[in-house]
Amino acid sequence: MAEKVKAESDQLQVIVDSLNNMQSGELQITVQEGKIVKIIRIENW
């Protein structure tokens, strides 16, 4: 079983803000060694 990912509150805020402001698209979250290392927001127009 994988370990639970612990995210910093600023990382969680970026994710929430990205989802709230997105009409259509993708949110990619990259995790390495149990830590969020990259958040990419791709919007469709």
mmCIF file of C-alpha atoms in Angstrom:
data_model
loop_
_atom_site.group_PDB
_atom_site.id
_atom_site.type_symbol
_atom_site.label_atom_id
_atom_site.label_comp_id
_atom_site.label_asym_id
_atom_site.label_seq_id
_atom_site.Cartn_x
_atom_site.Cartn_y
_atom_site.Cartn_z
ATOM 1 C CA MET A 1 0.000 0.000 0.000
ATOM 2 C CA ALA A 2 1.312 3.469 -0.916
ATOM 3 C CA GLU A 3 2.020 6.098 1.711
ATOM 4 C CA LYS A 4 -0.346 9.042 1.999
ATOM 5 C CA VAL A 5 0.754 12.247 0.295
ATOM 6 C CA LYS A 6 1.087 15.249 2.596
ATOM 7 C CA ALA A 7 0.609 18.556 0.818
ATOM 8 C CA GLU A 8 1.500 22.003 2.017
ATOM 9 C CA SER A 9 -1.457 24.358 2.433
ATOM 10 C CA ASP A 10 -0.138 26.660 -0.327
ATOM 11 C CA GLN A 11 -0.066 23.718 -2.752
ATOM 12 C CA LEU A 12 -3.637 22.827 -1.849
ATOM 13 C CA GLN A 13 -4.688 26.443 -2.362
ATOM 14 C CA VAL A 14 -3.167 26.447 -5.872
ATOM 15 C CA ILE A 15 -5.141 23.285 -6.697
ATOM 16 C CA VAL A 16 -8.410 24.674 -5.319
ATOM 17 C CA ASP A 17 -7.963 28.041 -7.063
ATOM 18 C CA SER A 18 -7.142 26.325 -10.355
ATOM 19 C CA LEU A 19 -10.257 24.159 -10.171
ATOM 20 C CA ASN A 20 -12.514 27.048 -9.147
ATOM 21 C CA ASN A 21 -11.343 29.259 -12.026
ATOM 22 C CA MET A 22 -11.428 26.575 -14.724
ATOM 23 C CA GLN A 23 -14.309 26.248 -17.192
ATOM 24 C CA SER A 24 -12.913 23.298 -19.144
ATOM 25 C CA GLY A 25 -9.521 21.624 -19.154
ATOM 26 C CA GLU A 26 -7.072 19.523 -17.168
ATOM 27 C CA LEU A 27 -5.203 19.812 -13.914
ATOM 28 C CA GLN A 28 -2.073 17.641 -13.779
ATOM 29 C CA ILE A 29 -0.407 16.996 -10.439
ATOM 30 C CA THR A 30 3.016 15.324 -10.442
ATOM 31 C CA VAL A 31 4.139 13.528 -7.300
ATOM 32 C CA GLN A 32 7.689 12.304 -6.616
ATOM 33 C CA GLU A 33 8.721 10.498 -3.462
ATOM 34 C CA GLY A 34 5.415 11.385 -1.812
ATOM 35 C CA LYS A 35 5.664 15.124 -2.489
ATOM 36 C CA ILE A 36 3.855 17.334 -5.005
ATOM 37 C CA VAL A 37 6.560 18.658 -7.310
ATOM 38 C CA LYS A 38 4.535 20.099 -10.180
ATOM 39 C CA ILE A 39 1.027 21.412 -10.846
ATOM 40 C CA ILE A 40 0.073 22.119 -14.459
ATOM 41 C CA ARG A 41 -3.186 23.737 -15.515
ATOM 42 C CA ILE A 42 -4.308 23.272 -19.136
ATOM 43 C CA GLU A 43 -7.442 25.107 -20.217
ATOM 44 C CA ASN A 44 -9.493 24.296 -23.303
ATOM 45 C CA TRP A 45 -10.925 27.268 -25.173
#
